Amino acid sequence: MAQENVVDYMIPSNVNCSLYFKSKPLPQWNRDDYISYRKENGSFSLPDGKLIEDYNNDLAKLLASEDIPDGSKRVIKSIQPKATRKGKQKSATNSYNTYSQCALSKSGNASITFGETASKVSSDSQEAFTSPCSSSSTVGVGSSMSESEPADSPVTTNYSSQSNHRPIDKLFEDEPLPDTVPKDFRDAVFKAGYHYVNMEPDEKNTLKLSLCHIICFVGATAPIYDHFFSTQDPAIRLLYEAAKADVPKLPTGLTDKARSLMDELFTTASEDENAFHLKLAEKKLEALKGPCDSQEMQILSIIEYVVLCLVRSNQRHKSELSCYRITAFIIELVLGRSPLKIIDGENTSQAMKNAQLENQRSCLDDDDKKRLIGRKIDMIVSGHGVELSSSEWKREQTVLVTIEQQRVKNIRTNCAMLSNIMHLPIDDNSDNITTYGMDWLGMVGCMYAITAFKDIYIAHDAGGLVMSDDIGTLSYLEDTLELLFSFKHHLEDLCKRIKPATGRLKCSNQLAKLYSTSAPNVKRVKAPVVFFSPTKRQKNPNQQ
């Protein structure tokens, strides 16, 4: 009977195990090499401990398989890690290679010891058992392993240090390596992320934005981008300055009549509070003679509500919810009878779920049947079933680090919504689309514009928002309402553009169901992908 060639033995394709064991000869198996192989082939998000567990489980499956010859099983048993027996030490005469788990003799021949059987390999073949990644544990120097040593004796091996493979290398398969010169502006924005790995909180926020191809000119990340792009080539710097100057313009918010009405009321408020209430009632009576949904009527209703809230301002708890109730209701009054819909109560965003699903596909992680949960958003404004804007609230005492983290999350959320809108079949130029988001800190907030520029996203400051806390600061409300009504008019115009597109998309999807004989293939979107950190993988109880 011919002796089994264990040196070149390959696992048959019908055996249920990882592809790693089918791609390498048996003597080259190694735990560290297995971990590197899995990370390079889509499992980089798993911790090393989980990959080691999978490695041991696969070895156990191979030992239980009837398709593996007995000689190869003895090799696998020698590879399997075993607990060190008390009082028993390994003979201090051996050197091991972690790829082959073989004893290398001092004479130049490799002696592969399988239990009580030893096979000799010529010195010409010794290279097959070495690797640049291999490491050895040398307790002593001397002869090869004794043939009489039991197969289950403990093996002491120094494995190489943890792989320095960075998961972000796999996020976007079409991106060049970070150590190359940026080929264009989008590539330069992406590479900014590699520059800020494992640094300060503001720089980590820059990393999150850069992974999404976002430049934010709002908050603490703006000077970091300025510094990074100041070191780039002149062509890249010119594009950066062009993006910085490309600030979207909002439509006019308040009419001249509404502005003069507010000026008159606020002048009266600064002189006498009672006279202000009389003037407010008088103006509201005049407005009731006209259309109920006029802007003047909306302005008077908002001012009346703000004044009522001022009565309880000193007794109001300064929590996130108490501030949200006031500002959210004012936004409701601003939107009035428009087709825009407010979705609040910390709902999840469908655009974020789509982005997370795209992240999973990019990382080859979409085969796991775990429940996908989107981030919770305080307020989403939608129109015709399409998410148009997201806004977040924090209480007044929130620390700066949390404020910036919230901003970065909200900007990425709005970018995900913008990406969804841009992929609708809109007749006119879909690249010329801007959406707006808001971040609130107590009774003050800021609005920023999100737009596409040269295959990346740009976030620009659109203005500040102040809700008055006393009668003397009511004049701040005029600029705030100007911005909120501009926000409303912009989203109404956006709704008009996307309404026919949503109808065409619905008809197209329904027709595809009639003509298709199978489920349509999901194609990867080639627009800038918005990255959100993955959800925690749920362990399958049936998985061994």
XYZ file of C-alpha atoms in Angstrom:
544
model
C 0.000 0.000 0.000
C 1.436 3.349 -1.041
C 2.431 5.623 1.830
C 0.315 8.785 2.143
C 2.145 11.939 1.046
C 1.263 14.218 3.968
C 3.721 16.896 2.855
C 1.648 17.807 -0.226
C -1.727 16.732 1.134
C -4.625 19.095 0.297
C -8.097 18.983 1.864
C -10.748 17.776 -0.630
C -13.237 20.385 -1.837
C -16.234 18.445 -0.497
C -15.084 18.765 3.133
C -16.949 21.424 5.134
C -14.291 23.821 6.425
C -12.747 27.224 5.745
C -11.235 27.825 2.297
C -7.925 28.484 4.040
C -7.408 24.751 4.681
C -8.216 23.924 1.041
C -5.776 26.495 -0.342
C -2.613 25.391 1.503
C -0.822 22.053 1.927
C -1.235 20.486 5.328
C 2.256 21.246 6.744
C 1.811 24.990 6.062
C -1.218 25.410 8.303
C -0.763 27.920 11.087
C -3.064 29.829 13.393
C -1.581 33.284 12.713
C -1.621 32.641 8.982
C -5.272 31.561 9.284
C -6.152 34.826 11.067
C -4.385 36.909 8.412
C -6.135 34.972 5.638
C -9.579 35.528 7.183
C -8.942 39.255 7.677
C -7.754 39.665 4.112
C -10.897 37.951 2.847
C -13.584 39.995 4.550
C -13.566 39.012 8.246
C -11.409 41.897 9.490
C -14.206 43.127 11.789
C -14.039 39.945 13.890
C -11.748 39.958 16.942
C -8.744 37.644 16.931
C -10.300 35.596 19.724
C -13.283 34.729 17.530
C -11.009 33.803 14.605
C -8.904 31.564 16.874
C -12.101 29.853 18.007
C -13.103 29.308 14.361
C -9.625 27.904 13.643
C -9.921 25.345 16.449
C -13.487 24.447 15.432
C -12.401 23.840 11.833
C -9.590 21.555 12.989
C -12.102 19.608 15.079
C -14.386 19.253 12.036
C -11.503 17.921 9.952
C -10.634 15.339 12.606
C -14.256 14.177 12.625
C -14.479 13.970 8.827
C -14.414 10.526 7.206
C -12.846 11.993 4.044
C -9.524 12.751 5.762
C -6.948 9.902 5.803
C -5.649 8.682 9.146
C -2.102 9.874 8.473
C -3.308 13.409 7.818
C -5.455 13.307 10.952
C -2.343 12.546 12.986
C -0.763 15.695 11.524
C -3.855 17.723 12.394
C -3.720 16.403 15.970
C -0.146 17.637 16.243
C -1.262 21.077 15.020
C -4.187 21.322 17.433
C -3.333 23.488 20.492
C -3.352 21.538 23.726
C -3.315 22.547 27.388
C 0.105 22.264 29.017
C 0.248 19.321 31.347
C 1.398 20.058 34.883
C 4.900 18.913 35.686
C 5.711 18.034 32.093
C 8.078 20.216 30.085
C 8.916 20.098 26.433
C 12.329 18.737 25.550
C 14.721 21.694 25.333
C 16.269 20.694 22.032
C 13.848 21.764 19.328
C 13.068 24.702 17.046
C 9.643 25.032 15.417
C 8.287 26.884 12.437
C 4.731 28.127 13.017
C 3.671 27.500 9.439
C 4.586 23.815 9.374
C 4.705 22.901 13.076
C 7.694 20.748 12.110
C 10.951 20.023 13.924
C 13.967 21.231 11.934
C 17.133 19.278 12.523
C 20.497 20.979 12.850
C 21.888 18.889 10.011
C 19.808 20.692 7.370
C 17.055 18.099 6.924
C 13.524 18.699 8.116
C 12.159 15.915 10.261
C 8.358 15.922 10.422
C 7.313 13.881 13.428
C 3.764 12.518 13.482
C 3.309 10.613 16.714
C 5.699 7.687 16.379
C 6.224 8.066 12.609
C 8.851 10.369 11.114
C 9.120 11.307 7.426
C 12.335 12.761 6.030
C 12.306 15.715 3.653
C 15.300 16.643 1.527
C 17.167 19.881 2.208
C 15.971 21.196 -1.176
C 12.390 20.991 0.061
C 13.083 22.713 3.383
C 12.150 26.122 1.907
C 8.576 24.904 1.612
C 8.295 24.990 5.406
C 9.555 28.528 5.949
C 7.778 31.833 5.548
C 8.538 35.519 6.176
C 5.699 35.415 8.687
C 7.032 32.397 10.553
C 8.447 32.542 14.063
C 10.220 29.982 16.199
C 10.426 29.042 19.832
C 13.944 27.878 20.651
C 14.314 26.390 24.098
C 17.636 24.876 23.261
C 19.899 23.976 20.354
C 20.581 20.440 19.407
C 19.166 17.433 17.672
C 15.755 16.881 16.127
C 12.678 15.674 17.965
C 12.858 12.226 19.340
C 10.697 9.722 17.507
C 9.565 8.212 20.799
C 8.070 11.485 22.058
C 4.276 11.128 22.455
C 2.126 12.876 19.863
C 0.165 14.778 22.486
C 3.150 16.335 24.235
C 2.709 20.055 24.778
C 4.106 22.369 22.123
C 5.416 25.818 23.073
C 5.220 28.277 20.180
C 5.770 32.040 20.029
C 3.253 33.360 17.550
C 3.869 36.594 15.716
C 2.337 39.783 17.094
C -1.145 40.853 16.075
C -1.556 41.813 12.464
C -1.358 45.537 11.766
C -4.060 45.158 9.127
C -6.352 48.177 9.398
C -10.063 47.516 8.753
C -10.511 50.826 6.919
C -8.303 49.433 4.124
C -11.282 47.284 3.095
C -14.068 49.832 3.418
C -13.946 50.987 -0.183
C -12.642 48.427 -2.624
C -12.122 51.009 -5.374
C -9.774 53.215 -3.295
C -5.981 53.189 -3.858
C -3.569 52.541 -1.011
C -3.038 55.359 1.514
C 0.690 55.664 0.871
C 0.188 56.707 -2.749
C -0.170 60.256 -4.041
C -3.852 61.337 -4.256
C -5.031 61.057 -7.831
C -7.893 63.535 -7.429
C -9.798 65.620 -4.872
C -12.075 62.768 -3.750
C -9.053 60.551 -3.198
C -7.325 63.278 -1.160
C -10.364 63.628 1.125
C -10.397 59.863 1.684
C -6.672 59.785 2.482
C -7.127 62.457 5.127
C -8.796 59.732 7.184
C -5.648 57.587 7.300
C -3.709 60.573 8.597
C -5.875 60.830 11.722
C -6.152 57.218 12.900
C -5.705 56.812 16.681
C -5.417 60.514 17.481
C -7.382 63.139 19.392
C -11.243 63.207 19.448
C -11.509 66.029 16.892
C -9.126 64.201 14.590
C -11.090 60.969 15.024
C -14.199 62.872 13.973
C -12.241 64.024 10.926
C -11.470 60.363 10.234
C -15.181 59.465 10.283
C -16.005 62.269 7.872
C -13.081 61.497 5.565
C -14.111 57.850 5.275
C -17.414 59.161 3.927
C -15.686 61.606 1.542
C -17.024 64.556 3.563
C -15.332 67.881 4.228
C -16.952 69.777 7.084
C -16.311 73.513 7.309
C -18.312 73.697 10.554
C -16.897 73.161 14.048
C -13.616 71.717 15.278
C -12.877 69.636 12.171
C -12.551 72.716 9.910
C -9.010 73.766 11.036
C -7.870 70.135 10.826
C -8.909 69.986 7.183
C -7.232 73.365 6.585
C -3.954 72.033 7.966
C -4.111 68.756 6.045
C -4.882 70.288 2.645
C -2.226 72.978 3.105
C 0.337 70.178 2.655
C -1.172 68.821 -0.574
C -0.320 69.542 -4.206
C -1.349 72.959 -5.611
C -4.081 71.402 -7.780
C -5.644 69.706 -4.740
C -5.361 72.910 -2.686
C -7.170 74.873 -5.418
C -10.039 72.376 -5.388
C -10.176 72.588 -1.601
C -10.438 76.385 -1.727
C -13.100 76.107 -4.442
C -15.109 73.735 -2.248
C -14.715 76.119 0.683
C -16.083 79.013 -1.397
C -18.962 77.006 -2.896
C -21.532 77.955 -0.233
C -25.153 77.156 -1.218
C -27.667 80.000 -1.098
C -30.993 79.652 0.671
C -34.126 81.280 -0.751
C -35.587 84.320 0.998
C -37.508 83.329 4.102
C -39.622 86.246 5.355
C -41.640 88.640 3.233
C -41.182 92.394 3.653
C -44.624 92.602 5.252
C -43.717 89.934 7.819
C -40.446 91.690 8.652
C -42.105 95.071 9.210
C -44.717 93.368 11.406
C -42.015 91.781 13.584
C -40.020 95.026 13.824
C -43.112 96.872 15.065
C -43.911 94.223 17.667
C -40.354 93.926 18.988
C -40.000 97.703 19.306
C -43.143 97.746 21.448
C -41.853 94.817 23.542
C -38.701 96.717 24.498
C -40.795 99.676 25.756
C -43.706 98.128 27.668
C -44.708 94.487 28.136
C -48.436 95.230 28.481
C -48.387 97.392 25.363
C -46.680 94.523 23.548
C -49.490 92.080 24.423
C -52.114 94.591 23.277
C -50.258 95.179 20.010
C -49.927 91.429 19.450
C -53.682 90.906 19.927
C -54.435 93.811 17.588
C -52.180 92.487 14.821
C -53.581 88.991 15.172
C -57.132 90.303 14.788
C -56.109 92.075 11.576
C -54.421 88.934 10.227
C -57.523 86.825 10.885
C -59.373 88.889 8.285
C -57.042 87.460 5.626
C -55.946 83.897 4.747
C -55.475 81.682 7.794
C -52.271 80.179 6.376
C -50.555 83.461 5.544
C -46.979 83.954 6.708
C -48.052 86.905 8.864
C -50.515 84.649 10.706
C -47.797 82.048 11.234
C -45.411 84.709 12.582
C -47.984 85.990 15.070
C -48.780 82.448 16.265
C -45.079 81.736 16.797
C -44.476 84.977 18.707
C -47.537 84.333 20.879
C -46.286 80.817 21.675
C -42.772 82.070 22.497
C -44.190 84.711 24.856
C -46.283 82.051 26.623
C -43.149 79.916 27.059
C -41.276 82.879 28.558
C -43.678 82.880 31.513
C -42.325 79.468 32.563
C -38.714 79.935 31.458
C -37.311 80.174 35.007
C -39.238 77.107 36.193
C -38.464 75.014 33.106
C -36.093 72.099 33.587
C -33.063 72.544 31.312
C -33.258 69.055 29.873
C -32.964 67.976 26.259
C -36.652 67.100 26.075
C -37.891 70.404 27.515
C -35.862 72.369 24.954
C -36.930 70.025 22.171
C -40.642 70.484 22.920
C -40.447 74.255 22.423
C -38.209 74.365 19.357
C -39.909 71.424 17.629
C -43.352 73.011 18.011
C -42.069 76.275 16.507
C -40.737 74.279 13.539
C -44.191 72.662 13.238
C -45.754 76.138 13.075
C -43.225 77.218 10.431
C -43.956 74.220 8.203
C -47.687 74.910 8.495
C -49.722 73.298 5.699
C -46.763 72.352 3.534
C -46.410 68.743 2.268
C -43.425 68.321 4.586
C -43.825 65.740 7.338
C -42.051 65.710 10.705
C -41.018 62.302 12.060
C -39.821 62.633 15.644
C -39.556 60.541 18.787
C -36.084 59.098 18.042
C -37.047 57.155 14.934
C -34.446 55.375 12.841
C -33.520 56.713 9.432
C -34.055 54.522 6.374
C -31.206 56.329 4.615
C -28.872 55.331 7.456
C -30.022 51.716 7.209
C -29.302 51.757 3.475
C -25.836 53.167 4.152
C -25.148 50.533 6.822
C -26.267 47.803 4.413
C -23.870 49.208 1.812
C -21.128 49.167 4.467
C -21.832 45.478 5.089
C -21.619 44.692 1.378
C -18.344 46.606 1.129
C -16.957 44.587 4.047
C -18.395 41.262 2.809
C -20.472 41.092 5.984
C -23.974 40.967 4.487
C -24.323 37.187 4.780
C -24.947 37.379 8.521
C -28.655 37.400 9.316
C -28.433 39.875 12.149
C -31.025 42.571 12.606
C -29.907 45.880 11.107
C -30.711 48.806 13.415
C -30.251 52.378 12.193
C -29.184 55.276 14.392
C -31.967 57.041 16.275
C -32.720 60.574 15.103
C -34.555 63.232 17.141
C -36.310 64.777 14.124
C -36.552 63.797 10.460
C -38.286 65.979 7.869
C -39.593 64.019 4.882
C -41.644 64.679 1.787
C -43.451 62.185 -0.491
C -41.903 59.329 1.473
C -38.319 60.566 0.999
C -36.173 61.685 3.948
C -34.954 65.237 3.336
C -33.337 66.435 6.569
C -32.365 65.347 10.068
C -31.905 67.395 13.236
C -30.534 66.580 16.680
C -30.924 68.120 20.152
C -28.689 68.182 23.224
C -29.163 69.823 26.610
C -27.318 73.027 27.498
C -24.726 71.372 29.771
C -23.428 68.988 27.096
C -19.620 68.847 26.881
C -17.799 69.943 23.725
C -16.616 66.441 22.790
C -20.189 65.116 22.777
C -21.405 68.130 20.800
C -18.844 67.482 18.074
C -19.619 63.750 18.009
C -23.297 64.590 17.578
C -22.506 67.002 14.763
C -20.417 64.431 12.898
C -23.162 61.833 13.249
C -25.837 64.264 12.044
C -23.772 65.424 9.064
C -23.243 61.817 7.969
C -26.965 61.170 8.378
C -27.844 64.132 6.161
C -25.246 62.988 3.621
C -26.890 59.548 3.537
C -30.243 61.240 2.877
C -28.697 63.403 0.153
C -27.189 60.305 -1.467
C -30.641 58.669 -1.589
C -32.153 61.785 -3.181
C -29.386 62.027 -5.779
C -30.095 58.474 -6.944
C -33.740 59.183 -7.705
C -34.592 59.515 -11.444
C -34.861 63.319 -11.297
C -35.324 65.069 -14.667
C -33.105 68.072 -13.974
C -29.533 68.089 -12.690
C -29.512 65.709 -9.713
C -26.005 66.862 -8.750
C -27.341 70.348 -7.997
C -29.143 69.273 -4.835
C -28.637 70.612 -1.330
C -30.170 69.531 1.929
C -29.989 71.170 5.347
C -29.635 69.814 8.867
C -29.782 71.375 12.330
C -27.989 70.800 15.626
C -29.532 72.288 18.775
C -27.881 72.915 22.137
C -30.624 73.885 24.550
C -32.471 76.862 23.039
C -29.780 77.747 20.486
C -28.768 75.883 17.376
C -26.989 76.021 14.054
C -28.005 75.044 10.544
C -25.635 73.687 7.936
C -25.923 72.955 4.233
C -24.934 69.589 2.742
C -24.125 69.500 -0.959
C -22.123 67.434 -3.453
C -18.910 68.817 -4.946
C -16.577 66.873 -7.262
C -17.773 63.431 -6.063
C -17.525 64.362 -2.369
C -19.849 65.939 0.191
C -19.371 69.438 1.583
C -20.877 70.747 4.852
C -21.120 74.543 5.151
C -22.444 76.739 7.947
C -25.864 78.177 7.052
C -26.480 80.327 10.139
C -27.300 80.406 13.848
C -30.664 79.818 15.519
C -31.722 81.451 18.807
C -34.987 80.953 20.676
C -35.508 83.823 23.127
C -35.482 83.141 26.865
C -36.828 86.561 27.932
C -38.895 89.414 26.503
C -35.822 91.590 25.957
C -34.213 89.150 23.486
C -37.263 88.656 21.279
C -35.518 90.584 18.497
C -33.198 87.568 17.987
C -36.258 85.652 16.832
C -36.427 87.574 13.547
C -33.179 86.163 12.147
C -34.093 82.697 13.431
C -37.469 82.734 11.678
C -35.828 84.057 8.497
C -33.598 80.991 8.487
C -36.384 78.545 9.389
C -38.722 79.853 6.673
C -35.843 79.685 4.160
C -35.332 76.072 5.267
C -39.035 75.412 4.669
C -39.078 77.029 1.197
C -35.991 75.087 0.125
C -37.450 71.732 1.197
C -40.758 72.561 -0.517
C -38.885 73.213 -3.771
C -36.987 69.960 -3.286
C -40.300 68.123 -2.814
C -41.539 69.457 -6.157
C -38.436 68.053 -7.844
C -38.589 64.600 -6.284
C -42.359 64.007 -6.503
C -42.381 62.917 -10.194
C -39.153 60.982 -9.608
C -40.691 58.893 -6.819
C -43.677 58.124 -9.067
C -41.428 56.974 -11.913
C -39.339 54.878 -9.543
C -42.417 53.134 -8.144
C -43.733 52.301 -11.634
C -40.314 51.065 -12.728
C -40.016 48.754 -9.716
C -43.495 47.325 -10.275
C -42.815 46.685 -13.973
C -39.538 45.004 -13.068
C -41.458 42.538 -10.901
C -43.683 41.604 -13.863
C -40.878 41.120 -16.372
C -38.250 39.630 -14.100
C -38.076 35.858 -13.644
C -35.885 36.143 -10.576
C -35.125 38.602 -7.826
C -33.189 41.595 -9.172
C -29.504 41.723 -8.340
C -28.576 44.393 -5.826
C -26.002 46.678 -7.434
C -23.503 48.622 -5.418
C -24.017 52.373 -5.498
C -20.898 54.115 -6.778
C -21.682 57.465 -5.162
C -19.675 58.434 -2.074
C -20.507 55.801 0.525
C -21.464 57.135 3.955
C -19.801 55.039 6.641
C -21.405 54.115 9.960
C -19.732 51.807 12.460
C -21.122 48.256 12.167
C -23.673 46.786 14.534
C -22.508 44.131 16.966
C -22.651 40.680 15.420
C -25.187 38.405 17.100
C -23.899 34.936 17.859
C -25.881 32.158 16.207
C -26.750 29.569 18.885
C -26.677 26.802 16.219
C -23.169 27.749 15.122
C -20.457 25.527 16.514
